[in-house]
Amino acid sequence: MAFAHPWTIDGPQQGVVTIGVPGERLLPTVEDTRGLGAELSALLGAGDVVVLDGPLGAGKTALTAGIAAGLGVRGRVTSPTFVIARRHAPASPDGPGLVHVDAYRLLGGQTPDAEQPSSADLADQLESLDLDSALDHDVVVVEWGAGFVDSLVTSPLVVTLERRPDTDVRSATWHRTGPGTGPAVP
């Protein structure tokens, strides 16, 4: 799959930073969403957490597929809704793997506007996934994690995706939260 962008998603992007933080972008196509993910992967390494926020159909899994491609991990990225978390091993021994978590079921399968479990309950459920051990070797991407995952880790990359009304055009904004999260220099 080829993209008309200055980056590639054919393998690891180690050491190549093509994007600044914070940022925003319009995403007219799914390929643009995957391309942004590949570009964001250059900011990530083992121990990083990415929190994806946005409604159903906003492009969270497509963005994760781009991150996975940019990191050069193995396996096809699909939504882990029914398994909650899926690990993709690195394609090379020196690259990070990817753990893709879908917190939607941890939220009780509800929309973010519905009554939510407490932060403590969510933290306990995330703890049971043993993501701490994944952080030693992997990048962790959590769909539906806004509001609780970003409060449990230091300096996650938070990406908010939105779908514009009556169109397939999406938009993305991203920033880091926590201490020491000034703008990165591309």
XYZ file of N, CA and C in Angstrom:
558
model
N 0.842 -1.169 0.000
C 0.000 0.000 0.000
C 0.890 1.235 0.000
N 0.709 2.112 -0.930
C 1.544 3.306 -1.040
C 0.748 4.546 -0.700
N 1.390 5.479 -0.025
C 0.778 6.744 0.338
C 1.535 7.861 -0.343
N 0.848 8.911 -0.687
C 1.493 10.081 -1.295
C 1.926 11.039 -0.198
N 2.766 10.563 0.690
C 3.246 11.352 1.825
C 4.762 11.197 1.916
N 5.431 12.103 2.643
C 6.886 12.032 2.735
C 7.394 10.955 3.687
N 6.545 10.127 4.227
C 6.994 9.066 5.110
C 6.596 7.724 4.517
N 7.145 6.680 5.084
C 6.809 5.350 4.624
C 6.191 4.578 5.771
N 5.330 3.633 5.491
C 4.818 2.774 6.547
C 5.269 1.333 6.316
N 6.327 1.179 5.539
C 6.829 -0.163 5.248
C 7.741 -0.715 6.331
N 8.109 0.071 7.328
C 8.999 -0.443 8.360
C 9.218 0.578 9.449
N 10.067 0.245 10.406
C 10.292 1.110 11.550
C 10.754 2.506 11.156
N 10.295 3.472 11.914
C 10.630 4.872 11.691
C 11.635 5.356 12.734
N 12.421 4.485 13.281
C 13.312 4.811 14.379
C 14.192 6.016 14.052
N 14.146 7.002 14.941
C 15.009 8.158 14.818
C 14.543 9.205 13.826
N 13.451 8.966 13.115
C 12.956 9.924 12.139
C 11.751 10.635 12.741
N 11.887 11.923 13.007
C 10.773 12.685 13.551
C 10.320 13.665 12.479
N 9.117 13.465 11.999
C 8.591 14.292 10.923
C 7.400 15.122 11.374
N 7.096 15.104 12.655
C 5.873 15.714 13.140
C 6.120 16.349 14.496
N 5.468 17.451 14.765
C 5.612 18.122 16.044
C 4.454 17.830 16.982
N 4.636 18.143 18.232
C 3.615 17.977 19.254
C 3.503 19.301 19.983
N 2.334 19.869 20.128
C 1.023 19.398 19.706
C 0.817 19.614 18.209
N -0.279 19.029 17.702
C -0.561 19.179 16.284
C -2.009 18.903 15.963
N -2.357 19.197 14.723
C -3.702 18.900 14.244
C -3.662 18.708 12.733
N -4.631 17.934 12.234
C -4.647 17.644 10.805
C -6.038 17.194 10.377
N -6.431 17.574 9.165
C -7.620 17.018 8.524
C -7.223 15.702 7.877
N -8.134 14.733 7.919
C -7.871 13.396 7.388
C -9.001 13.026 6.429
N -8.880 13.419 5.157
C -9.955 13.172 4.196
C -10.212 11.694 3.899
N -9.204 10.831 4.048
C -9.371 9.412 3.704
C -8.825 8.528 4.824
N -9.202 7.264 4.773
C -8.652 6.285 5.720
C -7.140 6.191 5.547
N -6.671 6.286 4.303
C -5.225 6.234 4.053
C -4.512 7.399 4.739
N -5.159 8.569 4.784
C -4.575 9.710 5.487
C -4.500 9.440 6.992
N -5.525 8.774 7.519
C -5.531 8.430 8.945
C -4.406 7.449 9.258
N -4.251 6.425 8.433
C -3.155 5.468 8.621
C -1.799 6.166 8.463
N -1.710 7.066 7.497
C -0.465 7.805 7.288
C -0.094 8.651 8.488
N -1.077 9.292 9.112
C -0.798 10.056 10.329
C -0.285 9.131 11.421
N -0.891 7.956 11.547
C -0.412 6.988 12.537
C 1.038 6.611 12.300
N 1.389 6.366 11.031
C 2.780 6.031 10.701
C 3.702 7.182 11.076
N 3.265 8.388 10.807
C 4.076 9.554 11.135
C 4.224 9.717 12.657
N 3.131 9.524 13.394
C 3.191 9.625 14.860
C 4.088 8.540 15.463
N 4.212 7.408 14.781
C 5.041 6.318 15.318
C 6.486 6.753 15.520
N 6.932 7.752 14.764
C 8.310 8.240 14.910
C 8.546 8.895 16.266
N 7.466 9.275 16.945
C 7.576 9.886 18.268
C 7.581 8.850 19.387
N 7.409 7.587 19.047
C 7.136 6.559 20.051
C 8.254 5.542 20.179
N 8.377 5.023 21.380
C 9.300 3.941 21.661
C 8.761 3.102 22.804
N 9.439 2.026 23.126
C 9.011 1.153 24.219
C 8.762 1.988 25.461
N 7.634 1.748 26.105
C 7.269 2.481 27.308
C 6.304 3.619 27.063
N 6.092 3.989 25.794
C 5.156 5.069 25.499
C 3.721 4.554 25.469
N 2.802 5.430 25.887
C 1.381 5.130 25.861
C 0.696 6.177 24.989
N -0.158 5.690 24.087
C -0.966 6.553 23.236
C -2.421 6.342 23.634
N -3.103 7.420 23.952
C -4.513 7.371 24.317
C -5.310 7.919 23.138
N -6.223 7.102 22.599
C -7.048 7.520 21.468
C -8.456 7.810 21.953
N -8.942 8.987 21.580
C -10.263 9.426 21.992
C -11.063 9.781 20.750
N -12.340 9.513 20.782
C -13.216 9.866 19.677
C -14.382 8.905 19.620
N -15.456 9.304 18.946
C -16.645 8.456 18.888
C -16.434 7.233 17.992
N -17.404 6.334 18.021
C -17.377 5.175 17.121
C -17.231 5.664 15.687
N -16.363 5.007 14.928
C -16.178 5.354 13.525
C -15.279 6.544 13.259
N -14.596 7.024 14.285
C -13.741 8.207 14.112
C -12.390 7.874 13.497
N -11.989 6.602 13.509
C -10.721 6.219 12.900
C -9.654 5.748 13.873
N -10.042 5.376 15.084
C -9.065 4.961 16.094
C -8.287 3.715 15.669
N -8.980 2.716 15.146
C -8.287 1.494 14.729
C -7.441 1.749 13.485
N -7.911 2.569 12.560
C -7.106 2.910 11.370
C -5.835 3.646 11.786
N -5.934 4.556 12.749
C -4.748 5.262 13.235
C -3.782 4.268 13.885
N -4.322 3.331 14.656
C -3.484 2.309 15.291
C -2.789 1.444 14.242
N -3.487 1.119 13.163
C -2.875 0.338 12.073
C -1.688 1.095 11.492
N -1.812 2.406 11.343
C -0.697 3.216 10.856
C 0.465 3.251 11.832
N 0.167 3.368 13.121
C 1.226 3.331 14.145
C 1.948 1.995 14.077
N 1.178 0.912 13.983
C 1.771 -0.428 13.909
C 2.671 -0.570 12.693
N 2.198 -0.078 11.555
C 3.001 -0.162 10.327
C 4.270 0.668 10.466
N 4.156 1.852 11.039
C 5.320 2.708 11.227
C 6.333 2.111 12.187
N 5.848 1.398 13.198
C 6.752 0.723 14.140
C 7.345 -0.538 13.520
N 6.686 -1.062 12.505
C 7.171 -2.280 11.866
C 6.855 -3.535 12.647
N 5.674 -3.570 13.289
C 5.306 -4.765 14.045
C 4.628 -5.777 13.138
N 4.529 -7.002 13.629
C 3.925 -8.093 12.861
C 2.430 -8.188 13.128
N 1.733 -8.715 12.158
C 0.308 -8.994 12.326
C -0.579 -7.858 11.862
N -1.753 -8.247 11.410
C -2.751 -7.279 10.951
C -3.453 -6.678 12.162
N -3.604 -5.367 12.168
C -4.260 -4.675 13.273
C -5.763 -4.656 13.021
N -6.492 -5.208 13.962
C -7.953 -5.154 13.958
C -8.384 -4.680 15.343
N -9.620 -4.278 15.449
C -10.113 -3.807 16.742
C -10.080 -4.948 17.764
N -9.482 -4.696 18.929
C -9.439 -5.732 19.961
C -10.644 -5.685 20.899
N -11.788 -5.192 20.420
C -12.957 -4.996 21.266
C -13.314 -6.252 22.056
N -13.297 -7.407 21.426
C -13.766 -8.609 22.109
C -12.680 -9.327 22.890
N -11.411 -9.006 22.638
C -10.331 -9.606 23.416
C -9.713 -8.588 24.369
N -10.115 -7.358 24.282
C -9.686 -6.207 25.076
C -8.270 -5.766 24.757
N -7.318 -6.690 24.675
C -5.938 -6.304 24.355
C -5.318 -7.339 23.423
N -4.550 -6.842 22.460
C -3.863 -7.717 21.505
C -2.425 -7.218 21.368
N -1.462 -8.141 21.439
C -0.056 -7.764 21.290
C 0.427 -8.127 19.888
N 1.163 -7.185 19.298
C 1.813 -7.403 18.007
C 3.318 -7.369 18.254
N 3.974 -8.465 17.956
C 5.413 -8.584 18.201
C 6.196 -7.704 17.223
N 7.368 -7.251 17.643
C 8.196 -6.458 16.724
C 8.697 -7.337 15.582
N 8.850 -6.737 14.413
C 9.376 -7.478 13.267
C 10.885 -7.642 13.371
N 11.544 -6.735 14.108
C 12.987 -6.837 14.304
C 13.263 -6.915 15.802
N 14.345 -7.571 16.191
C 14.614 -7.766 17.614
C 14.851 -6.463 18.389
N 15.256 -5.406 17.714
C 15.553 -4.165 18.435
C 14.387 -3.180 18.440
N 13.289 -3.502 17.774
C 12.145 -2.596 17.725
C 11.139 -2.908 18.817
N 10.303 -1.914 19.159
C 9.260 -2.190 20.155
C 8.108 -2.963 19.527
N 7.401 -3.705 20.347
C 6.152 -4.315 19.920
C 5.039 -3.302 20.137
N 3.825 -3.743 19.911
C 2.654 -2.884 20.093
C 1.588 -3.665 20.836
N 1.066 -3.084 21.895
C -0.098 -3.639 22.580
C -1.256 -2.704 22.283
N -2.282 -3.256 21.653
C -3.459 -2.492 21.237
C -4.597 -2.861 22.180
N -5.052 -1.887 22.954
C -6.083 -2.101 23.965
C -7.337 -1.347 23.550
N -8.474 -1.992 23.709
C -9.755 -1.328 23.481
C -10.478 -1.290 24.818
N -10.534 -0.122 25.426
C -11.137 0.025 26.749
C -12.653 0.145 26.688
N -13.223 0.058 25.495
C -14.673 0.175 25.348
C -15.401 -0.833 26.235
N -14.935 -2.077 26.230
C -15.586 -3.100 27.076
C -15.299 -2.857 28.539
N -14.147 -2.272 28.851
C -13.875 -1.927 30.247
C -14.840 -0.854 30.726
N -15.303 -0.037 29.789
C -16.285 0.999 30.100
C -17.696 0.422 30.142
N -17.816 -0.882 30.011
C -19.115 -1.524 30.025
C -19.801 -1.490 28.670
N -19.048 -1.223 27.600
C -19.632 -1.170 26.273
C -20.530 0.033 26.079
N -20.267 1.086 26.862
C -21.116 2.265 26.825
C -20.442 3.380 26.049
N -21.226 4.343 25.658
C -20.662 5.538 25.065
C -20.121 6.411 26.187
N -19.146 7.263 25.890
C -18.558 8.090 26.937
C -19.549 8.992 27.652
N -20.719 9.273 27.048
C -21.710 10.127 27.698
C -22.558 9.376 28.720
N -22.551 8.058 28.678
C -23.342 7.261 29.612
C -22.624 7.189 30.965
N -23.348 6.698 31.969
C -22.742 6.556 33.294
C -21.568 5.593 33.208
N -20.445 5.998 33.757
C -19.204 5.249 33.627
C -18.828 4.574 34.949
N -18.052 3.497 34.849
C -17.479 2.935 36.066
C -16.542 3.965 36.693
N -16.254 3.813 37.967
C -15.365 4.757 38.639
C -13.948 4.630 38.098
N -13.155 5.678 38.269
C -11.757 5.647 37.849
C -11.006 4.523 38.545
N -11.338 4.283 39.810
C -10.678 3.206 40.555
C -11.007 1.845 39.948
N -12.280 1.637 39.557
C -12.667 0.374 38.924
C -11.941 0.189 37.593
N -11.872 1.257 36.805
C -11.176 1.190 35.525
C -9.694 0.917 35.722
N -9.094 1.575 36.713
C -7.679 1.356 37.003
C -7.441 -0.099 37.402
N -8.342 -0.671 38.196
C -8.219 -2.077 38.593
C -8.315 -3.001 37.373
N -9.231 -2.698 36.467
C -9.382 -3.528 35.275
C -8.152 -3.424 34.371
N -7.615 -2.207 34.226
C -6.388 -2.054 33.441
C -5.228 -2.777 34.102
N -5.150 -2.707 35.419
C -4.095 -3.397 36.162
C -4.143 -4.897 35.876
N -5.354 -5.446 35.766
C -5.484 -6.887 35.512
C -4.956 -7.279 34.132
N -4.817 -6.306 33.209
C -4.250 -6.603 31.890
C -2.732 -6.687 31.924
N -2.109 -6.305 33.053
C -0.660 -6.371 33.246
C 0.099 -5.564 32.190
N -0.393 -4.345 31.939
C 0.251 -3.505 30.934
C 1.614 -2.997 31.389
N 1.871 -2.991 32.701
C 3.187 -2.554 33.186
C 4.303 -3.378 32.577
N 4.089 -4.692 32.450
C 5.138 -5.530 31.868
C 5.286 -5.245 30.381
N 4.189 -4.865 29.707
C 4.263 -4.532 28.281
C 5.081 -3.267 28.060
N 5.029 -2.349 29.009
C 5.732 -1.081 28.829
C 7.243 -1.246 28.773
N 7.770 -2.361 29.234
C 9.211 -2.595 29.137
C 9.669 -2.781 27.700
N 8.778 -3.307 26.845
C 9.186 -3.682 25.486
C 8.294 -3.122 24.385
N 7.158 -2.544 24.754
C 6.140 -2.224 23.768
C 5.660 -0.782 23.864
N 5.048 -0.335 22.785
C 4.223 0.863 22.769
C 2.807 0.374 23.062
N 2.087 1.063 23.934
C 0.717 0.688 24.272
C -0.222 1.746 23.709
N -1.179 1.310 22.883
C -2.190 2.198 22.316
C -3.531 1.791 22.916
N -4.224 2.756 23.540
C -5.489 2.466 24.210
C -6.610 3.275 23.563
N -7.515 2.560 22.889
C -8.716 3.199 22.375
C -9.695 3.376 23.527
N -10.433 4.462 23.511
C -11.435 4.782 24.537
C -10.797 4.994 25.903
N -9.532 5.411 25.947
C -8.841 5.556 27.223
C -8.825 6.953 27.795
N -9.360 7.932 27.086
C -9.296 9.326 27.554
C -10.026 9.484 28.878
N -9.400 10.241 29.744
C -10.014 10.547 31.019
C -9.607 9.629 32.149
N -9.089 8.434 31.815
C -8.603 7.595 32.903
C -7.222 7.044 32.628
N -6.923 6.572 31.425
C -5.580 6.062 31.146
C -4.572 7.196 31.222
N -4.935 8.352 30.650
C -3.990 9.469 30.649
C -3.716 9.980 32.053
N -4.574 9.650 33.021
C -4.301 10.056 34.394
C -3.488 8.996 35.147
N -3.305 7.828 34.543
C -2.588 6.737 35.210
C -1.132 6.623 34.777
N -0.758 7.271 33.675
C 0.606 7.166 33.160
C 1.205 8.556 33.012
N 2.512 8.613 32.916
C 3.214 9.879 32.761
C 3.362 10.219 31.292
N 2.940 11.392 30.907
C 3.140 11.959 29.562
C 2.669 11.091 28.400
N 1.412 10.610 28.433
C 0.936 9.878 27.257
C 0.747 10.837 26.090
N 0.762 10.281 24.886
C 0.388 11.029 23.694
C -1.117 10.831 23.546
N -1.875 11.909 23.621
C -3.331 11.850 23.536
C -3.744 12.328 22.146
N -4.455 11.473 21.420
C -4.919 11.799 20.071
C -6.447 11.779 20.089
N -7.039 12.893 19.690
C -8.495 12.995 19.603
C -8.887 13.015 18.136
N -9.741 12.076 17.773
C -10.235 11.957 16.400
C -11.711 12.315 16.373
N -12.098 13.043 15.346
C -13.501 13.405 15.173
C -13.896 13.190 13.726
N -15.129 12.841 13.539
C -15.681 12.699 12.190
C -16.605 13.871 11.952
N -16.370 14.579 10.863
C -17.200 15.740 10.542
C -18.595 15.282 10.132
N -19.615 16.048 10.531
C -20.994 15.649 10.193
C -21.210 15.540 8.683
N -21.965 14.527 8.298
C -22.378 14.325 6.906
C -21.220 14.149 5.930
N -20.092 13.636 6.391
C -18.941 13.421 5.512
C -18.064 12.333 6.105
N -17.151 11.808 5.302
C -16.170 10.849 5.805
C -14.886 11.525 6.251
N -14.809 12.838 6.122
C -13.605 13.574 6.530
C -13.512 13.566 8.049
N -12.320 13.212 8.516
C -12.051 13.206 9.946
C -11.004 14.267 10.251
N -10.886 14.564 11.532
C -9.814 15.457 11.964
C -9.153 14.837 13.179
N -7.901 15.197 13.364
C -7.150 14.688 14.515
C -6.406 15.841 15.159
N -6.388 15.824 16.476
C -5.517 16.702 17.244
C -4.729 15.817 18.185
N -3.501 16.221 18.515
C -2.697 15.417 19.425
C -1.838 16.318 20.287
N -1.560 15.812 21.487
C -0.710 16.515 22.445
C -0.228 15.515 23.489
N 0.789 15.883 24.203
C 1.238 15.079 25.349
C 0.705 15.736 26.597
N 0.410 14.934 27.601
C -0.018 15.464 28.878
C 1.047 15.125 29.917
N 0.993 15.797 31.033
C 1.918 15.496 32.113
C 3.135 16.397 32.113
N 4.074 16.121 33.042
C 5.258 16.967 33.195
C 6.201 16.852 32.002
N 6.867 17.949 31.695
C 7.875 17.934 30.650
C 7.329 17.684 29.276
N 6.151 18.230 28.971
C 5.503 17.928 27.697
C 5.474 19.144 26.772
N 6.530 19.893 26.770
C 6.631 21.026 25.850
C 6.686 20.557 24.423
N 6.552 21.484 23.473
C 6.558 21.090 22.061
C 7.857 20.395 21.661
N 7.706 19.349 20.873
C 8.869 18.641 20.334
C 9.385 19.411 19.125
N 10.648 19.331 18.881
C 11.237 19.994 17.732
C 11.427 18.953 16.639
N 10.741 19.145 15.483
C 10.886 18.138 14.424
C 12.270 18.124 13.833
